[in-house]
């Protein structure tokens, strides 16, 4: 039987941050990470398209997060080191972009993982990979954990197995059923930061096109629920891009009835109409397929004509458009609708909407059912939009949970 003071389940972002912090504030405690993958931090390597958008200077901006655990953000922010300093202390420099997103100076996600992994090694954290956790039990003040690599006795446990998004990176929810032994439940879980599946005849033409727009998620009665600006990417059966992914996160478990694209959000209807008439005059003998190329990619312009119900042949001259056609086009530029039929699956999702709810933890991220059991990261019912907010949550909650874990151990007479 191996004995440890702090046993961390899962060597992802929050687990590694917790391990580093534990050794900094309590170097004498024995800290062990149990990871079921072959290596720790697999998901980190995929973040930010391999560049790792590791935080945002606007953390803990409440508007960027959803879920019951959002209520704890101010307290957690106040009691933890900010992301730039946390990584600087491991010798990793960050750069900031115009929107406040933080990236490693090296622009490589692997350097973020290395900073954490090598710090763990220098501090003497035991990292045990390829380890399947089979059962959890609490007896008096200790936890007994049966694993494929033998039994562990731990004085405290920090649970950081992530959610269920991108299970190919290790976060497959395999720990969830074991936690039910203590009475824990999970709110409904839905893939978030993911593309929206949509139905529209024009998607066939639009496949592969990218276009800037203000995208609104709308309910069936036409109410605009949320609006995001950015680049929309069209696929044959779905829309994606950061703005669409953010809408999937903001809408939580509910899919909008449709997405409405405003392709010219900087113009009023009158200005768009004037612009179209200007193009009409300048391109009057051109082919219809070239009419809107001043504003949009060629395929997008042509798909918009079809959406507006203009079925003239592609090579018809522009002057065949009627004033009614220009009016319809004006309206469609501002409200191009795509009926939402679902959202991308767990494999494509970047985060989990849902998790262990606020009512099952106290303000120190400790289980209300099992003293000495703490949580951090995506397993909790909180998720953020794109921009570094999810990793910020992972680092901050990892640090915070471990601060309280150490306090808990010290109160029980640990050194
Ligand atoms: C493709 C992609 C890109 C992303 N890009 C960004 C980005 O640029 N910026 C950003 O802020 N966020 C990004 N995210 C989200 C961010 O990576 C996650 O929110 C964050 O990693 C969650 O941290 P975590 O520690 O809670 O879980 P994870 O990082 O998922 O780590 C959980 C760990 O626990 C292990 N584990 C799970 N179950 C068990 C078990 N039963 N036993 C042992 N070990 C277990 C897993 O193998 C894994 O190593 C991205 C996500 C994806 C999928």
Short mmCIF file of C-alpha atoms and ligand atoms in Angstrom, two decimals:
data_model
loop_
_atom_site.label_atom_id
_atom_site.label_comp_id
_atom_site.label_asym_id
_atom_site.label_seq_id
_atom_site.Cartn_x
_atom_site.Cartn_y
_atom_site.Cartn_z
CA UNK A 1 0.00 0.00 0.00
CA UNK A 2 1.35 3.45 -0.98
CA UNK A 3 0.57 6.34 1.34
CA UNK A 4 0.36 9.96 0.25
CA UNK A 5 -0.80 13.25 1.76
CA UNK A 6 -2.42 14.65 -1.36
CA UNK A 7 -3.64 12.35 -4.11
CA UNK A 8 -4.65 14.06 -7.36
CA UNK A 9 -6.94 12.22 -9.79
CA UNK A 10 -6.03 13.32 -13.33
CA UNK A 11 -2.89 15.00 -14.68
CA UNK A 12 -4.51 17.69 -16.82
CA UNK A 13 -4.38 21.46 -16.50
CA UNK A 14 -5.96 21.77 -13.06
CA UNK A 15 -4.30 18.66 -11.61
CA UNK A 16 -0.81 19.80 -12.63
CA UNK A 17 -1.46 23.34 -11.35
CA UNK A 18 -2.64 21.86 -8.05
CA UNK A 19 0.44 19.63 -7.74
CA UNK A 20 2.91 22.49 -8.39
CA UNK A 21 1.12 24.72 -5.88
CA UNK A 22 0.97 21.98 -3.25
CA UNK A 23 4.74 21.52 -3.30
CA UNK A 24 5.35 25.27 -3.17
CA UNK A 25 3.24 25.87 -0.09
CA UNK A 26 3.86 22.55 1.66
CA UNK A 27 7.12 21.05 0.37
CA UNK A 28 7.07 18.30 2.98
CA UNK A 29 3.78 16.83 1.88
CA UNK A 30 3.87 13.83 -0.38
CA UNK A 31 1.93 14.65 -3.55
CA UNK A 32 0.90 12.01 -6.09
CA UNK A 33 -0.90 12.34 -9.42
CA UNK A 34 -2.76 9.31 -10.77
CA UNK A 35 -3.31 9.62 -14.51
CA UNK A 36 -4.99 6.93 -16.60
CA UNK A 37 -3.41 8.11 -19.87
CA UNK A 38 0.09 7.23 -21.02
CA UNK A 39 1.22 10.81 -20.33
CA UNK A 40 -0.09 13.79 -18.43
CA UNK A 41 -1.45 16.90 -20.16
CA UNK A 42 -2.50 15.41 -23.50
CA UNK A 43 -5.33 17.92 -23.93
CA UNK A 44 -3.05 20.87 -23.21
CA UNK A 45 -1.05 20.05 -26.32
CA UNK A 46 -4.17 20.50 -28.46
CA UNK A 47 -5.25 23.82 -26.94
CA UNK A 48 -5.28 27.03 -28.94
CA UNK A 49 -4.52 25.08 -32.12
CA UNK A 50 -1.23 23.96 -30.60
CA UNK A 51 -0.39 27.45 -29.33
CA UNK A 52 -2.31 27.24 -26.00
CA UNK A 53 -4.37 30.29 -25.20
CA UNK A 54 -3.56 29.82 -21.54
CA UNK A 55 -5.49 32.70 -20.01
CA UNK A 56 -7.08 36.09 -20.43
CA UNK A 57 -6.22 39.35 -18.68
CA UNK A 58 -9.98 39.91 -18.21
CA UNK A 59 -10.32 36.86 -15.93
CA UNK A 60 -12.57 36.44 -13.94
CA UNK A 61 -15.00 38.40 -16.16
CA UNK A 62 -18.35 36.95 -15.06
CA UNK A 63 -19.95 37.37 -18.49
CA UNK A 64 -17.46 34.89 -19.92
CA UNK A 65 -18.69 32.03 -17.70
CA UNK A 66 -21.87 29.99 -17.14
CA UNK A 67 -22.81 27.39 -14.53
CA UNK A 68 -23.66 27.33 -10.83
CA UNK A 69 -20.02 27.47 -9.69
CA UNK A 70 -19.60 30.94 -11.27
CA UNK A 71 -20.65 32.32 -7.87
CA UNK A 72 -17.23 31.37 -6.45
CA UNK A 73 -15.15 33.15 -9.10
CA UNK A 74 -14.48 36.45 -7.22
CA UNK A 75 -13.29 34.64 -4.10
CA UNK A 76 -11.12 32.24 -6.09
CA UNK A 77 -9.60 35.10 -8.10
CA UNK A 78 -8.82 37.07 -4.93
CA UNK A 79 -6.94 34.17 -3.33
CA UNK A 80 -4.87 32.84 -6.21
CA UNK A 81 -1.93 33.97 -8.28
CA UNK A 82 -2.77 35.42 -11.70
CA UNK A 83 -1.92 33.27 -14.69
CA UNK A 84 0.96 35.41 -16.01
CA UNK A 85 2.73 35.33 -12.64
CA UNK A 86 1.91 31.69 -12.00
CA UNK A 87 3.71 30.72 -15.20
CA UNK A 88 6.44 33.35 -14.87
CA UNK A 89 7.42 31.70 -11.60
CA UNK A 90 8.04 28.53 -13.63
CA UNK A 91 10.17 30.51 -16.10
CA UNK A 92 7.46 30.68 -18.79
CA UNK A 93 6.86 34.09 -20.35
CA UNK A 94 3.49 35.07 -21.81
CA UNK A 95 2.48 37.46 -24.56
CA UNK A 96 -0.86 39.20 -24.70
CA UNK A 97 -2.89 39.91 -27.83
CA UNK A 98 -5.23 42.85 -28.51
CA UNK A 99 -8.22 41.06 -26.95
CA UNK A 100 -6.32 40.26 -23.76
CA UNK A 101 -5.72 36.60 -24.64
CA UNK A 102 -2.53 35.17 -23.18
CA UNK A 103 -0.20 32.81 -25.06
CA UNK A 104 3.19 31.42 -24.18
CA UNK A 105 5.94 33.63 -25.64
CA UNK A 106 7.17 30.53 -27.48
CA UNK A 107 3.74 30.15 -29.16
CA UNK A 108 3.90 26.42 -28.41
CA UNK A 109 1.49 24.56 -26.15
CA UNK A 110 4.18 21.97 -25.43
CA UNK A 111 6.19 24.60 -23.53
CA UNK A 112 3.23 25.19 -21.19
CA UNK A 113 2.96 21.49 -20.47
CA UNK A 114 6.73 21.23 -20.01
CA UNK A 115 6.74 24.11 -17.51
CA UNK A 116 4.18 22.27 -15.38
CA UNK A 117 5.54 18.77 -15.87
CA UNK A 118 9.18 19.68 -15.24
CA UNK A 119 8.24 21.79 -12.20
CA UNK A 120 6.41 18.76 -10.83
CA UNK A 121 9.58 16.69 -11.39
CA UNK A 122 11.84 19.26 -9.66
CA UNK A 123 9.49 19.46 -6.70
CA UNK A 124 9.32 15.68 -6.36
CA UNK A 125 5.65 15.16 -7.27
CA UNK A 126 5.00 11.48 -7.96
CA UNK A 127 3.39 11.23 -11.39
CA UNK A 128 1.95 7.78 -12.01
CA UNK A 129 0.55 7.18 -15.50
CA UNK A 130 -1.32 4.25 -17.05
CA UNK A 131 -3.19 3.89 -13.77
CA UNK A 132 -6.88 2.90 -13.74
CA UNK A 133 -8.74 3.97 -10.63
CA UNK A 134 -11.10 1.13 -9.71
CA UNK A 135 -12.77 2.09 -6.44
CA UNK A 136 -12.84 4.83 -3.82
CA UNK A 137 -13.60 4.42 -0.16
CA UNK A 138 -13.39 6.72 2.84
CA UNK A 139 -12.72 5.30 6.27
CA UNK A 140 -12.45 7.80 9.12
CA UNK A 141 -9.90 10.41 8.02
CA UNK A 142 -8.35 8.56 5.10
CA UNK A 143 -9.25 7.53 1.58
CA UNK A 144 -8.55 4.05 0.24
CA UNK A 145 -8.18 3.87 -3.51
CA UNK A 146 -7.93 0.61 -5.42
CA UNK A 147 -6.18 0.96 -8.76
CA UNK A 148 -4.72 -1.21 -11.50
CA UNK A 149 -1.33 -0.44 -9.91
CA UNK A 150 -2.25 -1.37 -6.33
CA UNK A 151 -3.89 0.31 -3.34
CA UNK A 152 -3.26 3.91 -2.29
CA UNK A 153 -4.01 5.43 1.10
CA UNK A 154 -4.47 9.20 0.93
CA UNK A 155 -5.20 11.81 3.58
CA UNK A 156 -6.79 14.07 1.00
CA UNK A 157 -7.93 13.72 -2.60
CA UNK A 158 -8.20 16.43 -5.27
CA UNK A 159 -10.40 15.32 -8.12
CA UNK A 160 -9.37 16.87 -11.45
CA UNK A 161 -10.43 14.42 -14.19
CA UNK A 162 -11.92 17.14 -16.43
CA UNK A 163 -15.38 16.88 -17.98
CA UNK A 164 -16.37 14.75 -20.94
CA UNK A 165 -15.39 17.03 -23.81
CA UNK A 166 -12.70 15.66 -26.14
CA UNK A 167 -12.66 12.20 -24.52
CA UNK A 168 -9.87 11.22 -26.94
CA UNK A 169 -7.57 13.33 -24.73
CA UNK A 170 -8.39 11.30 -21.60
CA UNK A 171 -11.30 13.19 -20.04
CA UNK A 172 -13.84 10.44 -20.59
CA UNK A 173 -15.99 10.69 -17.46
CA UNK A 174 -14.72 7.33 -16.19
CA UNK A 175 -14.36 8.67 -12.64
CA UNK A 176 -17.90 9.99 -12.38
CA UNK A 177 -19.60 6.73 -11.42
CA UNK A 178 -16.97 6.13 -8.69
CA UNK A 179 -17.73 9.54 -7.15
CA UNK A 180 -21.38 8.58 -6.80
CA UNK A 181 -20.25 6.37 -3.85
CA UNK A 182 -19.93 9.58 -1.84
CA UNK A 183 -23.35 10.84 -2.93
CA UNK A 184 -22.17 13.17 -5.68
CA UNK A 185 -24.36 13.81 -8.68
CA UNK A 186 -23.79 15.62 -11.93
CA UNK A 187 -26.01 18.16 -13.59
CA UNK A 188 -27.04 17.45 -17.17
CA UNK A 189 -23.99 17.54 -19.42
CA UNK A 190 -23.96 19.04 -22.92
CA UNK A 191 -21.06 19.58 -25.33
CA UNK A 192 -20.08 23.27 -25.47
CA UNK A 193 -17.63 25.38 -27.48
CA UNK A 194 -18.67 23.36 -30.47
CA UNK A 195 -20.17 24.00 -33.91
CA UNK A 196 -23.94 24.08 -34.50
CA UNK A 197 -25.56 21.63 -36.87
CA UNK A 198 -27.87 23.42 -39.26
CA UNK A 199 -30.28 22.87 -42.10
CA UNK A 200 -30.25 25.09 -45.15
CA UNK A 201 -30.22 24.45 -48.89
CA UNK A 202 -27.44 27.03 -49.25
CA UNK A 203 -24.97 25.10 -47.06
CA UNK A 204 -24.01 22.91 -50.02
CA UNK A 205 -22.80 26.02 -51.87
CA UNK A 206 -21.23 27.53 -48.75
CA UNK A 207 -19.15 24.50 -47.71
CA UNK A 208 -15.59 25.67 -46.95
CA UNK A 209 -16.46 29.40 -46.99
CA UNK A 210 -15.46 31.73 -44.12
CA UNK A 211 -17.21 35.04 -43.65
CA UNK A 212 -17.24 37.79 -41.03
CA UNK A 213 -20.64 38.39 -39.43
CA UNK A 214 -22.56 39.27 -36.30
CA UNK A 215 -24.27 35.98 -35.41
CA UNK A 216 -27.32 35.88 -33.16
CA UNK A 217 -28.72 32.80 -31.47
CA UNK A 218 -32.51 33.21 -31.69
CA UNK A 219 -35.45 31.46 -30.06
CA UNK A 220 -38.41 30.23 -32.11
CA UNK A 221 -40.35 33.44 -31.38
CA UNK A 222 -37.53 35.48 -32.89
CA UNK A 223 -35.95 36.74 -29.66
CA UNK A 224 -32.21 37.30 -30.00
CA UNK A 225 -30.73 35.40 -27.05
CA UNK A 226 -27.03 36.18 -27.58
CA UNK A 227 -24.99 37.84 -30.32
CA UNK A 228 -21.31 37.28 -31.11
CA UNK A 229 -19.17 38.81 -33.83
CA UNK A 230 -16.47 36.93 -35.67
CA UNK A 231 -15.67 34.65 -38.57
CA UNK A 232 -18.25 32.00 -39.41
CA UNK A 233 -17.00 28.81 -41.05
CA UNK A 234 -19.51 26.89 -43.14
CA UNK A 235 -19.51 23.12 -43.41
CA UNK A 236 -21.99 21.00 -45.35
CA UNK A 237 -24.21 20.39 -42.31
CA UNK A 238 -22.99 22.86 -39.72
CA UNK A 239 -21.67 26.31 -38.88
CA UNK A 240 -18.59 26.79 -36.73
CA UNK A 241 -15.94 29.38 -35.89
CA UNK A 242 -15.22 31.01 -32.54
CA UNK A 243 -18.38 33.16 -32.59
CA UNK A 244 -20.63 30.12 -33.18
CA UNK A 245 -18.74 28.08 -30.57
CA UNK A 246 -19.19 30.88 -28.04
CA UNK A 247 -22.92 30.87 -28.73
CA UNK A 248 -23.03 27.12 -28.00
CA UNK A 249 -21.42 27.86 -24.62
CA UNK A 250 -23.69 30.80 -23.82
CA UNK A 251 -26.87 28.90 -24.72
CA UNK A 252 -25.92 26.22 -22.16
CA UNK A 253 -28.09 23.10 -22.60
CA UNK A 254 -30.64 24.73 -24.89
CA UNK A 255 -30.07 24.94 -28.62
CA UNK A 256 -31.35 28.10 -30.31
CA UNK A 257 -34.09 27.62 -32.93
CA UNK A 258 -31.98 29.34 -35.55
CA UNK A 259 -28.83 31.39 -36.10
CA UNK A 260 -29.29 34.75 -37.76
CA UNK A 261 -26.29 36.20 -39.58
CA UNK A 262 -25.91 39.90 -40.13
CA UNK A 263 -23.23 40.10 -42.82
CA UNK A 264 -22.94 43.88 -42.66
CA UNK A 265 -23.47 44.77 -39.00
CA UNK A 266 -21.72 48.12 -39.41
CA UNK A 267 -24.43 49.36 -41.85
CA UNK A 268 -28.11 50.28 -41.48
CA UNK A 269 -30.71 48.81 -43.88
CA UNK A 270 -30.79 52.13 -45.79
CA UNK A 271 -27.01 52.11 -46.15
CA UNK A 272 -27.02 48.50 -47.38
CA UNK A 273 -29.70 49.27 -49.92
CA UNK A 274 -27.70 52.29 -51.16
CA UNK A 275 -24.58 50.14 -51.35
CA UNK A 276 -26.35 47.47 -53.41
CA UNK A 277 -27.69 50.08 -55.83
CA UNK A 278 -24.19 51.49 -56.15
CA UNK A 279 -22.89 48.01 -57.03
CA UNK A 280 -25.81 47.54 -59.42
CA UNK A 281 -24.79 50.68 -61.30
CA UNK A 282 -21.08 49.85 -61.34
CA UNK A 283 -21.56 46.19 -62.37
CA UNK A 284 -24.71 46.38 -64.45
CA UNK A 285 -23.34 44.23 -67.34
CA UNK A 286 -21.45 41.81 -65.10
CA UNK A 287 -22.60 38.27 -64.42
CA UNK A 288 -24.84 37.84 -61.40
CA UNK A 289 -22.30 35.54 -59.75
CA UNK A 290 -19.89 38.50 -59.60
CA UNK A 291 -22.41 41.06 -58.32
CA UNK A 292 -21.63 40.72 -54.60
CA UNK A 293 -17.90 39.98 -54.75
CA UNK A 294 -17.22 43.54 -53.60
CA UNK A 295 -18.66 42.57 -50.24
CA UNK A 296 -18.41 38.81 -49.75
CA UNK A 297 -16.51 35.75 -51.00
CA UNK A 298 -17.94 34.74 -54.39
CA UNK A 299 -19.68 31.57 -53.17
CA UNK A 300 -21.23 33.38 -50.20
CA UNK A 301 -22.60 36.14 -52.45
CA UNK A 302 -24.12 33.60 -54.80
CA UNK A 303 -25.63 31.56 -51.93
CA UNK A 304 -27.13 34.78 -50.54
CA UNK A 305 -28.83 35.49 -53.89
CA UNK A 306 -30.37 32.01 -53.76
CA UNK A 307 -31.43 32.48 -50.13
CA UNK A 308 -33.11 35.73 -51.14
CA UNK A 309 -35.16 33.72 -53.64
CA UNK A 310 -33.39 35.14 -56.71
CA UNK A 311 -33.18 32.25 -59.14
CA UNK A 312 -31.78 33.97 -62.24
CA UNK A 313 -28.96 31.95 -63.87
CA UNK A 314 -25.44 32.52 -62.53
CA UNK A 315 -24.41 34.20 -65.80
CA UNK A 316 -27.48 36.46 -66.12
CA UNK A 317 -26.52 40.16 -66.27
CA UNK A 318 -26.83 42.15 -63.05
CA UNK A 319 -29.32 44.57 -64.65
CA UNK A 320 -31.94 41.80 -64.64
CA UNK A 321 -32.27 42.27 -60.87
CA UNK A 322 -35.46 44.11 -59.95
CA UNK A 323 -35.93 46.74 -57.20
CA UNK A 324 -37.80 44.02 -55.28
CA UNK A 325 -34.71 41.76 -55.55
CA UNK A 326 -32.49 44.53 -54.12
CA UNK A 327 -34.95 44.99 -51.27
CA UNK A 328 -34.96 41.24 -50.51
CA UNK A 329 -31.16 41.13 -50.65
CA UNK A 330 -30.93 44.05 -48.23
CA UNK A 331 -33.10 42.18 -45.73
CA UNK A 332 -31.20 38.91 -46.19
CA UNK A 333 -27.80 40.59 -45.67
CA UNK A 334 -29.02 41.54 -42.19
CA UNK A 335 -30.92 38.39 -41.30
CA UNK A 336 -29.65 35.26 -43.01
CA UNK A 337 -31.22 32.43 -41.08
CA UNK A 338 -29.96 28.89 -40.53
CA UNK A 339 -32.27 26.49 -38.70
CA UNK A 340 -30.36 24.77 -35.89
CA UNK A 341 -30.83 21.00 -35.78
CA UNK A 342 -28.30 20.13 -33.08
CA UNK A 343 -24.74 20.70 -32.03
CA UNK A 344 -21.42 18.95 -32.60
CA UNK A 345 -20.61 15.87 -30.52
CA UNK A 346 -18.34 15.36 -27.51
CA UNK A 347 -15.33 14.55 -29.68
CA UNK A 348 -15.49 17.98 -31.33
CA UNK A 349 -16.42 19.94 -28.19
CA UNK A 350 -13.81 21.93 -26.26
CA UNK A 351 -15.65 22.04 -22.93
CA UNK A 352 -18.45 20.51 -20.90
CA UNK A 353 -21.54 22.45 -19.96
CA UNK A 354 -22.54 20.94 -16.60
CA UNK A 355 -20.75 19.01 -13.86
CA UNK A 356 -20.74 18.82 -10.07
CA UNK A 357 -23.07 21.59 -8.92
CA UNK A 358 -22.34 24.35 -6.43
CA UNK A 359 -24.69 22.80 -3.85
CA UNK A 360 -22.40 19.76 -3.55
CA UNK A 361 -19.25 21.72 -2.67
CA UNK A 362 -18.42 24.31 -0.04
CA UNK A 363 -16.65 27.60 -0.66
CA UNK A 364 -13.26 25.84 -0.45
CA UNK A 365 -14.20 23.51 -3.38
CA UNK A 366 -14.50 20.68 -0.86
CA UNK A 367 -17.16 18.00 -1.13
CA UNK A 368 -20.05 18.54 1.25
CA UNK A 369 -20.36 14.74 1.51
CA UNK A 370 -16.75 13.64 2.09
CA UNK A 371 -14.40 15.89 4.06
CA UNK A 372 -10.91 15.89 2.56
CA UNK A 373 -12.21 15.45 -0.99
CA UNK A 374 -11.70 18.55 -3.15
CA UNK A 375 -12.50 19.38 -6.79
CA UNK A 376 -11.00 21.64 -9.44
CA UNK A 377 -11.28 22.25 -13.17
CA UNK A 378 -13.89 21.25 -15.67
CA UNK A 379 -15.50 18.52 -13.52
CA UNK A 380 -17.31 21.36 -11.73
CA UNK A 381 -20.43 22.97 -13.15
CA UNK A 382 -18.74 25.95 -14.81
CA UNK A 383 -17.56 26.62 -18.34
CA UNK A 384 -16.25 29.64 -20.19
CA UNK A 385 -16.25 31.04 -23.70
CA UNK A 386 -13.18 30.94 -25.97
CA UNK A 387 -10.32 33.28 -25.13
CA UNK A 388 -8.35 31.46 -22.43
CA UNK A 389 -11.15 31.45 -19.85
CA UNK A 390 -11.34 27.68 -19.45
CA UNK A 391 -7.64 27.23 -18.79
CA UNK A 392 -7.71 30.26 -16.48
CA UNK A 393 -10.40 28.47 -14.50
CA UNK A 394 -8.31 25.29 -14.43
CA UNK A 395 -5.17 27.03 -13.07
CA UNK A 396 -7.03 29.19 -10.56
CA UNK A 397 -9.33 26.45 -9.25
CA UNK A 398 -6.37 24.03 -9.03
CA UNK A 399 -4.38 26.50 -6.93
CA UNK A 400 -7.38 27.36 -4.80
CA UNK A 401 -8.41 23.77 -4.09
CA UNK A 402 -4.89 22.87 -3.04
CA UNK A 403 -4.57 25.89 -0.73
CA UNK A 404 -7.60 24.58 1.13
CA UNK A 405 -6.38 20.99 0.99
CA UNK A 406 -3.15 22.00 2.72
CA UNK A 407 -5.09 24.05 5.27
CA UNK A 408 -7.30 21.01 5.94
CA UNK A 409 -4.24 18.77 6.44
CA UNK A 410 -2.53 21.30 8.73
CA UNK A 411 -5.64 21.64 10.88
CA UNK A 412 -5.46 17.88 11.38
CA UNK A 413 -1.87 18.08 12.61
CA UNK A 414 0.11 17.47 9.40
CA UNK A 415 3.55 19.11 9.11
C1 LIG B 1 -9.15 21.04 -28.80
C2 LIG B 1 -9.26 21.87 -27.54
C3 LIG B 1 -8.72 23.15 -27.53
C4 LIG B 1 -8.82 23.93 -26.39
N1 LIG B 1 -8.23 25.16 -26.38
C5 LIG B 1 -8.29 25.93 -25.27
C6 LIG B 1 -7.60 27.17 -25.20
O1 LIG B 1 -6.84 27.55 -26.11
N2 LIG B 1 -7.77 27.93 -24.08
C7 LIG B 1 -8.56 27.53 -23.03
O2 LIG B 1 -8.69 28.27 -22.05
N3 LIG B 1 -9.17 26.32 -23.04
C8 LIG B 1 -9.04 25.51 -24.11
N4 LIG B 1 -9.66 24.28 -24.12
C9 LIG B 1 -10.36 23.82 -22.89
C10 LIG B 1 -9.34 23.39 -21.80
O3 LIG B 1 -8.33 22.61 -22.39
C11 LIG B 1 -10.02 22.59 -20.69
O4 LIG B 1 -11.10 23.33 -20.17
C12 LIG B 1 -9.04 22.28 -19.56
O5 LIG B 1 -7.98 21.49 -20.05
C13 LIG B 1 -9.72 21.53 -18.41
O6 LIG B 1 -8.77 21.23 -17.46
P1 LIG B 1 -8.99 20.01 -16.44
O7 LIG B 1 -7.74 19.88 -15.65
O8 LIG B 1 -10.26 20.20 -15.71
O9 LIG B 1 -9.21 18.74 -17.36
P2 LIG B 1 -8.26 18.10 -18.48
O10 LIG B 1 -7.25 19.06 -18.93
O11 LIG B 1 -9.19 17.48 -19.44
O12 LIG B 1 -7.47 16.96 -17.69
C14 LIG B 1 -8.11 15.86 -17.08
C15 LIG B 1 -7.07 14.77 -16.90
O13 LIG B 1 -7.63 13.74 -16.08
C16 LIG B 1 -7.36 12.47 -16.66
N5 LIG B 1 -8.41 11.53 -16.25
C17 LIG B 1 -9.71 11.54 -16.57
N6 LIG B 1 -10.36 10.52 -16.00
C18 LIG B 1 -9.45 9.85 -15.26
C19 LIG B 1 -9.50 8.68 -14.45
N7 LIG B 1 -10.63 7.99 -14.27
N8 LIG B 1 -8.36 8.26 -13.85
C20 LIG B 1 -7.19 8.95 -14.03
N9 LIG B 1 -7.07 10.04 -14.79
C21 LIG B 1 -8.19 10.50 -15.40
C22 LIG B 1 -7.35 12.74 -18.15
O14 LIG B 1 -6.66 11.75 -18.86
C23 LIG B 1 -6.67 14.11 -18.22
O15 LIG B 1 -5.28 13.99 -18.29
C24 LIG B 1 -9.53 23.44 -25.24
C25 LIG B 1 -10.07 22.17 -25.26
C26 LIG B 1 -9.94 21.38 -26.40
C27 LIG B 1 -10.51 19.98 -26.39
#
